[in-house]
PDB file of C-alpha atoms in Angstrom:
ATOM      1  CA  UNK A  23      97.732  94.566  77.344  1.00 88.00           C
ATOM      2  CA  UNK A  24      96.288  95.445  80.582  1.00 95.00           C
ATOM      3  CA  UNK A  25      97.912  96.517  83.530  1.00 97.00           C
ATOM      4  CA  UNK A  26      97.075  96.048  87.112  1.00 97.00           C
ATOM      5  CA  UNK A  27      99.383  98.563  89.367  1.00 98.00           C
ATOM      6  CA  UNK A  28      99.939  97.238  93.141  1.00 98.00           C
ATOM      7  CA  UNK A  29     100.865  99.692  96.072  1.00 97.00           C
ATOM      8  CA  UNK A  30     101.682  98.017  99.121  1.00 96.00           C
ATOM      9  CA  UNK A  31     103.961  98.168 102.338  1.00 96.00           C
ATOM     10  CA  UNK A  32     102.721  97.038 105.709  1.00 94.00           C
ATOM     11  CA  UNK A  33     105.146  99.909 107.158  1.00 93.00           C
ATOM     12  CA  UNK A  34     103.149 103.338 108.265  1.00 91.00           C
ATOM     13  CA  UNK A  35     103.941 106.733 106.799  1.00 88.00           C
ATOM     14  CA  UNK A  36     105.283 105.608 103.589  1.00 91.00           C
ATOM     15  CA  UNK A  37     102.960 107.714 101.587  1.00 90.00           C
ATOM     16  CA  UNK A  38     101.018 104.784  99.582  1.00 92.00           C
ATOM     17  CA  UNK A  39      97.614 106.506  99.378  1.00 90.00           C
ATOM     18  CA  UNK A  40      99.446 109.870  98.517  1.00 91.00           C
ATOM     19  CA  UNK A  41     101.112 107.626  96.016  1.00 94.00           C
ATOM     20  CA  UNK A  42      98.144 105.982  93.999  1.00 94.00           C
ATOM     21  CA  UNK A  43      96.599 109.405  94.191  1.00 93.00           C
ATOM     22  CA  UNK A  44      99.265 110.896  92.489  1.00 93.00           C
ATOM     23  CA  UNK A  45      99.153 107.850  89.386  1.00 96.00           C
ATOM     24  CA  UNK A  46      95.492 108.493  89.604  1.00 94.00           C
ATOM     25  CA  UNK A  47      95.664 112.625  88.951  1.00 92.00           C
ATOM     26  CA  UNK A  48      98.356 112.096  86.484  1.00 95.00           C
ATOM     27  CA  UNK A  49      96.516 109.389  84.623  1.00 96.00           C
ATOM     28  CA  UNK A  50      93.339 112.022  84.914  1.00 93.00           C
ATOM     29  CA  UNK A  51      95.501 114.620  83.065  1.00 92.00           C
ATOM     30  CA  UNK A  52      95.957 112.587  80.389  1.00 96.00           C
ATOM     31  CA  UNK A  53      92.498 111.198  80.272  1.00 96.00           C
ATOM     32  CA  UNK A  54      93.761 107.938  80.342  1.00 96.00           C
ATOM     33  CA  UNK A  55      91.123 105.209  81.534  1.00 96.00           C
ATOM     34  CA  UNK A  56      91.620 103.690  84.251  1.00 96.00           C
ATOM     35  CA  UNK A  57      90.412 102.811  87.792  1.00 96.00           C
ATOM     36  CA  UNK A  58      91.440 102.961  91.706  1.00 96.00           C
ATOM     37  CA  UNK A  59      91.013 100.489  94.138  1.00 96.00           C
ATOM     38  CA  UNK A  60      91.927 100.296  97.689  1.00 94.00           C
ATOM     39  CA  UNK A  61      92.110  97.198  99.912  1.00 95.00           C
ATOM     40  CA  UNK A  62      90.964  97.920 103.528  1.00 92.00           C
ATOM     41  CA  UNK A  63      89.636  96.312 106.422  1.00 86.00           C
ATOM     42  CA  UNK A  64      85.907  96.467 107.294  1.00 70.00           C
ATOM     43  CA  UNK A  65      85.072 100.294 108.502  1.00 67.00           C
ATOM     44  CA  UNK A  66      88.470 101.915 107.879  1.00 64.00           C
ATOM     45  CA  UNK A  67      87.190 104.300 104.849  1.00 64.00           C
ATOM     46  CA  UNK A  68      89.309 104.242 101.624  1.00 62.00           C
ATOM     47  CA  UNK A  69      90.341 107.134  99.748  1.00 63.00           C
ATOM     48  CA  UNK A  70      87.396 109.377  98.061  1.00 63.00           C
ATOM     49  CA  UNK A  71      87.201 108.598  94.231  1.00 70.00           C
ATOM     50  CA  UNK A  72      88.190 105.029  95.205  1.00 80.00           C
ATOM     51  CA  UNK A  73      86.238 101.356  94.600  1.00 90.00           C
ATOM     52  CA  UNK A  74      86.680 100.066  98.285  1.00 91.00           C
ATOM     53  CA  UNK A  75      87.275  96.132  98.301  1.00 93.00           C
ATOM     54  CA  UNK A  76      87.228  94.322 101.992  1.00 93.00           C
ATOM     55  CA  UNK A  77      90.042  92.373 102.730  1.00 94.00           C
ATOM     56  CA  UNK A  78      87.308  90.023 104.584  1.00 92.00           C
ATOM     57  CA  UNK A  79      85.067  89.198 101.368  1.00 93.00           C
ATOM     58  CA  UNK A  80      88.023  89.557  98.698  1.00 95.00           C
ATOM     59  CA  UNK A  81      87.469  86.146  96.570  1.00 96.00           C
ATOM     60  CA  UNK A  82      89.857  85.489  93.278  1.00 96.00           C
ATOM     61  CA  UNK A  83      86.556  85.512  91.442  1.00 96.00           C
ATOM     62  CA  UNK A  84      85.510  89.189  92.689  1.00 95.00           C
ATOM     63  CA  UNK A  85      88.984  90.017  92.443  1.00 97.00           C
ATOM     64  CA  UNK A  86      89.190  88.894  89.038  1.00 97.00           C
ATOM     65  CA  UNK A  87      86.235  90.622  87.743  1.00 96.00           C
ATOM     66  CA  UNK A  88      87.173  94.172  88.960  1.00 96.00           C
ATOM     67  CA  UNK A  89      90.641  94.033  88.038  1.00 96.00           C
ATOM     68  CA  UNK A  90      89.311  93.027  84.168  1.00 96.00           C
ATOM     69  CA  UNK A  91      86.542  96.110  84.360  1.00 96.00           C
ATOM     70  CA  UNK A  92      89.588  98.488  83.661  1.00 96.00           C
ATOM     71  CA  UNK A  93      92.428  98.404  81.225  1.00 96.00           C
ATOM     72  CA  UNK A  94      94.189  99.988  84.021  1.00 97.00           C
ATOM     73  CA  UNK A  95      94.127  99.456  87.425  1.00 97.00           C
ATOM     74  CA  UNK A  96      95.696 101.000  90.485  1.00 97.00           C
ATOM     75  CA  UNK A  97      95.162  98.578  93.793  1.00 97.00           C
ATOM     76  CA  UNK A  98      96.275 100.783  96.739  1.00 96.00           C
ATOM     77  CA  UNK A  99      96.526  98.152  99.189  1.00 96.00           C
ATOM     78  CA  UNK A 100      96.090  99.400 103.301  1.00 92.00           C
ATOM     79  CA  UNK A 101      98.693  99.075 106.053  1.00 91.00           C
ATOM     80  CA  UNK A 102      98.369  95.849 107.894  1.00 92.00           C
ATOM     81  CA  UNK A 103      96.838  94.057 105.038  1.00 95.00           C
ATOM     82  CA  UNK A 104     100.101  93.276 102.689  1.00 94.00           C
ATOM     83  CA  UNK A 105     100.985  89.653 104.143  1.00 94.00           C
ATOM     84  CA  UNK A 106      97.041  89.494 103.579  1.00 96.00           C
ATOM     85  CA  UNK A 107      97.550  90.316 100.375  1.00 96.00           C
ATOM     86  CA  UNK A 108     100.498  88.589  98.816  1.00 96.00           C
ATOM     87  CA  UNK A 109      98.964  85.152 100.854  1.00 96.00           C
ATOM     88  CA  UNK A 110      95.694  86.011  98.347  1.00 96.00           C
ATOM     89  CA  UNK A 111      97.624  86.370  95.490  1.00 96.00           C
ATOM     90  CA  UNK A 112     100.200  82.977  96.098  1.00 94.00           C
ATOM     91  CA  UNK A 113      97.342  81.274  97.185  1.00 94.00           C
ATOM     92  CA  UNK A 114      95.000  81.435  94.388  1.00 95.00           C
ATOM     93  CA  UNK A 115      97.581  81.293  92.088  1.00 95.00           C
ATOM     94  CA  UNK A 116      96.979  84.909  91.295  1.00 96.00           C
ATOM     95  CA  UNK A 117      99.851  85.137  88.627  1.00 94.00           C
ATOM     96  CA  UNK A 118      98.584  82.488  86.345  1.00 95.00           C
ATOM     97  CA  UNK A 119      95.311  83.755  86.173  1.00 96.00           C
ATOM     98  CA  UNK A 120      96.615  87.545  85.577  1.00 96.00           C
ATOM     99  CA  UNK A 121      98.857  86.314  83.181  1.00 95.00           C
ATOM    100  CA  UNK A 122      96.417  83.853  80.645  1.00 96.00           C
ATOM    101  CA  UNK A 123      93.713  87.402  80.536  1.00 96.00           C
ATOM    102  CA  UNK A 124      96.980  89.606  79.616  1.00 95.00           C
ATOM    103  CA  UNK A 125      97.452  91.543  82.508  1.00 96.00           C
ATOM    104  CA  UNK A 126     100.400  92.530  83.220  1.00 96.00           C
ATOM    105  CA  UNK A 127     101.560  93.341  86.909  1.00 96.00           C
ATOM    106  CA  UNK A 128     103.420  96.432  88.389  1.00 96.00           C
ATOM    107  CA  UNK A 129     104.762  95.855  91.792  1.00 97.00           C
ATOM    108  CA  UNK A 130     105.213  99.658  93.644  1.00 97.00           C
ATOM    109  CA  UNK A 131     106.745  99.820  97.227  1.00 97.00           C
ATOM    110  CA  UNK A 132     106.933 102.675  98.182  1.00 96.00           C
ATOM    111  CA  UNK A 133     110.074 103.103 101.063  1.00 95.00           C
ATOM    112  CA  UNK A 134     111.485 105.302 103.734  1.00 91.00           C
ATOM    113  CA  UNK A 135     115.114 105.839 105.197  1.00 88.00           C
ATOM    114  CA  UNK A 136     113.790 103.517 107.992  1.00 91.00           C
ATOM    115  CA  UNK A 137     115.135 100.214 107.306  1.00 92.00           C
ATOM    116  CA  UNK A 138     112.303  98.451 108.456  1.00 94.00           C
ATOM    117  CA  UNK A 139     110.500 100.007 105.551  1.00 94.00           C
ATOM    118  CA  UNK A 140     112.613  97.896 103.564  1.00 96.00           C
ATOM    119  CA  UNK A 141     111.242  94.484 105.048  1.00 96.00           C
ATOM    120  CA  UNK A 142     107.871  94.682 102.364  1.00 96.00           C
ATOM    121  CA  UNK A 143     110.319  94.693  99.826  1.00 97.00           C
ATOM    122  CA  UNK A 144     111.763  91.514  99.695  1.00 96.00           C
ATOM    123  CA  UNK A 145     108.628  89.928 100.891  1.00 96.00           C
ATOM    124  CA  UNK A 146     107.284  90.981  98.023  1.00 96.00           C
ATOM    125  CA  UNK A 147     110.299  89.685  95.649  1.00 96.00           C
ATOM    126  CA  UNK A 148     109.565  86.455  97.428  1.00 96.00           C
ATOM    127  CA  UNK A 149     105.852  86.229  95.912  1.00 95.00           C
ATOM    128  CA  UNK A 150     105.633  87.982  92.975  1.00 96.00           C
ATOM    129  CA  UNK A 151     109.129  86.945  91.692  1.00 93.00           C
ATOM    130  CA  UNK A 152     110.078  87.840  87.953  1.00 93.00           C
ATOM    131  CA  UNK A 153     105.878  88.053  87.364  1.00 93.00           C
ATOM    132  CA  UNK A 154     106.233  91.394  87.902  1.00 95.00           C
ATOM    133  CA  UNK A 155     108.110  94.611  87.198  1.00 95.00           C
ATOM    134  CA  UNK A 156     109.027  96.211  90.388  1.00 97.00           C
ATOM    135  CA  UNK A 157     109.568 100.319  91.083  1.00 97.00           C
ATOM    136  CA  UNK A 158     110.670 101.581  94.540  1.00 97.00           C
ATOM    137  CA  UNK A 159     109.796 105.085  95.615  1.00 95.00           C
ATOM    138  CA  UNK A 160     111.329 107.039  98.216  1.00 93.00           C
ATOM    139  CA  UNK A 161     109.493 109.199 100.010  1.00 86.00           C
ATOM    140  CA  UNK A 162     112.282 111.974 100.374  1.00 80.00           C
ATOM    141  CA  UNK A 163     113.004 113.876 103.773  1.00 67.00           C
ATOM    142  CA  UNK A 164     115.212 116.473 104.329  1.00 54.00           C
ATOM    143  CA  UNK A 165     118.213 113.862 104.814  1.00 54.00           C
ATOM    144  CA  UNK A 166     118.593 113.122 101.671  1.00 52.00           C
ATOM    145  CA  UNK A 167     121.928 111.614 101.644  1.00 53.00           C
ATOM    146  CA  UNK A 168     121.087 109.525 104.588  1.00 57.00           C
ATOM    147  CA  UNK A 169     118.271 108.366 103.029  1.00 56.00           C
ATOM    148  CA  UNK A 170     119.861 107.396  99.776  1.00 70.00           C
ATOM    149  CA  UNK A 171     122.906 105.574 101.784  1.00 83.00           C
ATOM    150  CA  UNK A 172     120.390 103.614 104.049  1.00 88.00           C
ATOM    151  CA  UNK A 173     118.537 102.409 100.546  1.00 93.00           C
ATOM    152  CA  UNK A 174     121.346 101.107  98.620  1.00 92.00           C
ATOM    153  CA  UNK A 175     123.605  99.626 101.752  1.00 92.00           C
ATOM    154  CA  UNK A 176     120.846  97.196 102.126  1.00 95.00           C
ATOM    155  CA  UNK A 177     120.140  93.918 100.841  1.00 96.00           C
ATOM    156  CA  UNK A 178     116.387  95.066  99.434  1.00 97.00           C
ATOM    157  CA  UNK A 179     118.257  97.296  97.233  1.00 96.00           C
ATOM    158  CA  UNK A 180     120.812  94.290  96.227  1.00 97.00           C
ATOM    159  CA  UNK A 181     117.567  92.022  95.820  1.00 97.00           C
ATOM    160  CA  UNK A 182     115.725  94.697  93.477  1.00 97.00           C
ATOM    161  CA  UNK A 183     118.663  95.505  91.522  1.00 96.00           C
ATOM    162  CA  UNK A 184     118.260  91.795  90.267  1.00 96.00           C
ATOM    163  CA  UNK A 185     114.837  92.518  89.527  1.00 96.00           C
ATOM    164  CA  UNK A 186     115.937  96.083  87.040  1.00 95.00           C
ATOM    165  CA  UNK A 187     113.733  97.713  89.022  1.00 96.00           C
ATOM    166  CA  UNK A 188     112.821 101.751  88.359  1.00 95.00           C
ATOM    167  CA  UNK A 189     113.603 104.677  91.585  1.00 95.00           C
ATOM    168  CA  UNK A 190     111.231 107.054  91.930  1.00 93.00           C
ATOM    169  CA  UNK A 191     111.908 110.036  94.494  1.00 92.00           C
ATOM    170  CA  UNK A 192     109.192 111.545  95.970  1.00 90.00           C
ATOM    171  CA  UNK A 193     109.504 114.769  97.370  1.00 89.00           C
ATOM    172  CA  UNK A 194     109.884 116.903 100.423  1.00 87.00           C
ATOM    173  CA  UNK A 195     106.812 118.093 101.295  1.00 88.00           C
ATOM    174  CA  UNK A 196     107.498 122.094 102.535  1.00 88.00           C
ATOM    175  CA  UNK A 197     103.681 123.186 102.174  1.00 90.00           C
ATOM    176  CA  UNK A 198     102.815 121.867 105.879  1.00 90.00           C
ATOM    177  CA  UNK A 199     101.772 124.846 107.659  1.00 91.00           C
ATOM    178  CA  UNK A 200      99.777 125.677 104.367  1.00 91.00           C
ATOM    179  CA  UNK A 201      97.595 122.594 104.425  1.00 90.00           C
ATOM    180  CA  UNK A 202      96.687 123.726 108.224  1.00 91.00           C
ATOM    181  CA  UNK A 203      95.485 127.102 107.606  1.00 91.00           C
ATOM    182  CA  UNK A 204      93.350 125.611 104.783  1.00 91.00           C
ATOM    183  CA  UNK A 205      92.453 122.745 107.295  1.00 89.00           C
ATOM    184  CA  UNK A 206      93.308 120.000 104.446  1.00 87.00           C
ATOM    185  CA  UNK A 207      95.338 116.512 104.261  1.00 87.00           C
ATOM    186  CA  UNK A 208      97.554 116.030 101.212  1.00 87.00           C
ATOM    187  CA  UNK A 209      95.484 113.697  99.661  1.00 86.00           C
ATOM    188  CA  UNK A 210      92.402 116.383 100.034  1.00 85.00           C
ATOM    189  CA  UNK A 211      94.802 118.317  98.034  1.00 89.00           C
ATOM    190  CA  UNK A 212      95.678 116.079  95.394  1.00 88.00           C
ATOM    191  CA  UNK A 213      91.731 115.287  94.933  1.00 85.00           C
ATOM    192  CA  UNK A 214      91.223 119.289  95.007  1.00 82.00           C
ATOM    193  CA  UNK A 215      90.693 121.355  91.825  1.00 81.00           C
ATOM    194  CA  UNK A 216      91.857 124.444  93.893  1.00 87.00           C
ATOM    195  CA  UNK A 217      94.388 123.043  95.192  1.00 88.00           C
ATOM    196  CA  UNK A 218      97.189 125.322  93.545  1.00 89.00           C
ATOM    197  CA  UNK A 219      95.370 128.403  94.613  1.00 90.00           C
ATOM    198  CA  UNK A 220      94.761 127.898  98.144  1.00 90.00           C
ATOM    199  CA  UNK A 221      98.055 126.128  98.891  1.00 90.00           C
ATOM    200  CA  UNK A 222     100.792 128.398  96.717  1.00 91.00           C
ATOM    201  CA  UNK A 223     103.709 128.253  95.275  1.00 93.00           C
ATOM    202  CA  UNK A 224     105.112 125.158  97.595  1.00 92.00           C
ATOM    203  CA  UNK A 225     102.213 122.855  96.855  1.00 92.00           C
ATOM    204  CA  UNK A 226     102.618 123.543  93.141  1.00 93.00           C
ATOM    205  CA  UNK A 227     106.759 123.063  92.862  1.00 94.00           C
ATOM    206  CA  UNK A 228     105.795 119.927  94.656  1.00 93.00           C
ATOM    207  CA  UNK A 229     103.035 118.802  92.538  1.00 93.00           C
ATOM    208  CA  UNK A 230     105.139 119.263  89.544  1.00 94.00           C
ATOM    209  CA  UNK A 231     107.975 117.615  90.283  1.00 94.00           C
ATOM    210  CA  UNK A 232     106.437 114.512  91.121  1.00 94.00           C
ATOM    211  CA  UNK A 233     104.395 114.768  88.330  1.00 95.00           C
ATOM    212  CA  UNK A 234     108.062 114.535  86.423  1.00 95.00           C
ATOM    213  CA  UNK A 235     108.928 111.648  88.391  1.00 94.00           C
ATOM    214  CA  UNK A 236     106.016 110.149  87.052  1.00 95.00           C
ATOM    215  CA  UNK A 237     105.821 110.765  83.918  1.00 96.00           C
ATOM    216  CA  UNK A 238     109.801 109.985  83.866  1.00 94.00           C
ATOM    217  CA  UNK A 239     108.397 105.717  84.459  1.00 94.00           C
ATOM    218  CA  UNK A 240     105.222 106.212  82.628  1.00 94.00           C
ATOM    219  CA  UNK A 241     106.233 103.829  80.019  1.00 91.00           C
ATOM    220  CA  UNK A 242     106.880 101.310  82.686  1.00 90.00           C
ATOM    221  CA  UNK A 243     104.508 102.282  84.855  1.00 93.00           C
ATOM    222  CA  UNK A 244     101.343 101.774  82.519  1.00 94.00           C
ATOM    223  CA  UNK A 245     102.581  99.877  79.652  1.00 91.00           C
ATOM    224  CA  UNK A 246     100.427 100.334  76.531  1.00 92.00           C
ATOM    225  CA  UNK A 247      97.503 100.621  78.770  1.00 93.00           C
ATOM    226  CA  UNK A 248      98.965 104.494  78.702  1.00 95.00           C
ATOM    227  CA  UNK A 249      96.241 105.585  75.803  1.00 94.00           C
ATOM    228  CA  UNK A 250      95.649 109.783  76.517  1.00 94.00           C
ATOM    229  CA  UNK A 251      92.664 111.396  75.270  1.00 95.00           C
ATOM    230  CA  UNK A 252      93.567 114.977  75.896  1.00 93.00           C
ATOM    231  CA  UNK A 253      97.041 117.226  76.689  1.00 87.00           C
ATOM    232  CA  UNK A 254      97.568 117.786  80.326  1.00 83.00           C
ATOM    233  CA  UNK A 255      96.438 121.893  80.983  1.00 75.00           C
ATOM    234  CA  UNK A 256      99.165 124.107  82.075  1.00 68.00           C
ATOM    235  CA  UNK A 257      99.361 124.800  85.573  1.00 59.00           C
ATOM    236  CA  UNK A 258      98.374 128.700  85.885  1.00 59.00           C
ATOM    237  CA  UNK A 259     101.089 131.200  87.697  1.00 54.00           C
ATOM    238  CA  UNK A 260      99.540 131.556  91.584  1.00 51.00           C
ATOM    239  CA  UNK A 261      98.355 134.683  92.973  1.00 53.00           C
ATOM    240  CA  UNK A 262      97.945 135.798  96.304  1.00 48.00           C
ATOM    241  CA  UNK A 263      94.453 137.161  96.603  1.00 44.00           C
ATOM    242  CA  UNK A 264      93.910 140.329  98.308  1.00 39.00           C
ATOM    243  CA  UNK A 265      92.935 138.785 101.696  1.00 41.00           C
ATOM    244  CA  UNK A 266      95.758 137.088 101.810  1.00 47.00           C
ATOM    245  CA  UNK A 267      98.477 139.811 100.874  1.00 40.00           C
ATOM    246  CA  UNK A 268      96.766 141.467 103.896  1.00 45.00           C
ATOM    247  CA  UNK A 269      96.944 138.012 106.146  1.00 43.00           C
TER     248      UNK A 269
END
């Protein structure tokens, strides 16, 4: 069965880009076929590596067709443009036609400790219903604990625990002043083949334990659309070069 993967929370900062890219270089290990979309607004430029769709001449039929091009597809969907979205999807009667081409739906929100990060959550329990399988990932900060509280005192967490729905935890990200000096965002990084050399130790901890969060949902993540081609290559030990042991 197919499997169409949807990112989406109208709240900034919560890492949904960073997110999909992530899936998408962890699918790429595998060599697992699949494709990324991102929904955006005319002008606002979408991720590289990316099939940019505009919210402004999305039809079900266009939809449709790139959504079937892939037996799995990630659908990264830009801030501002999920009440777009999940009007689309209701209004076309989305689900139906998903459903009778066997594709199954993933529904990812990704969350921070800010409750109003939590609204996009039970908007989208309100639209997708039980069509979908549901996973909520929390983009860690150093407050853990008073991120986890915030998260399960709240009635999106009562409304997904209905649903069974999967936790990721994303982590702290402790390679900031690293991705300055090399002048890079974090999803440069994640699309970078260098990326373990020129940001260090930090950036590759990081990288691997989300990589484990991943991998730890993969079956429910991906489905049987998961079909690897090829063993992920071990990460090689990092080095300081000599220029910068004498930075």
């Amino acid at each position: 069965m197919k499997k169409l993967i949807l990112i989406q929370n109208d709240y900034p900062g919560t890492g949904k880009s960073t997110l999909a890219l992530c899936f998408h270089r962890y699918l790429q290990q595998y060599g697992v076929s699949h494709q990324l979309l991102s929904l955006t607004e005319e002008d606002i430029p979408a991720p590289a590596g990316s099939i940019t769709l505009d919210a402004s001449t999305l039809t079900p039929n266009k939809f449709f067709a790139h959504v079937d091009a892939s037996p799995l597809t990630i659908l990264d969907v830009g801030t501002g443009l999920g009440e777009f979205f999940n009007k689309f999807y209701h209004g076309t009667e989305m689900d139906q036609i998903l459903q009778e081409a066997g594709i199954a739906l993933s529904v990812v929100l990704p969350v921070t400790a800010d409750r109003e990060s939590f609204d996009s959550v039970t908007e989208a329990a309100e639209v997708f219903s039980d069509n979908a399988e549901y996973l909520i990932a929390h983009l860690v900060t150093s407050c853990y604990d008073e991120d986890d509280k915030a998260w399960d005192t709240s009635y999106a967490a009562r409304v997904m625990d209905m649903f069974e729905a999967v936790e990721l935890h994303i982590p702290e990200i402790t390679f900031h002043l690293e991705l300055s000096t090399e002048h890079m965002s974090l999803d440069n990084a994640l699309q970078s083949g260098d990326a373990e050399e020129l940001l260090g130790k930090e950036y590759v901890k990081w990288h691997r334990r989300v990589m484990g969060q991943v991998d730890s949902a993969r079956q429910y993540l991906f489905g049987d659309a998961f079909r690897p081609t090829m063993a992920p290559k071990p990460v090689k030990p990092v080095r300081k070069t000599r220029s910068k042991l004498a930075a």
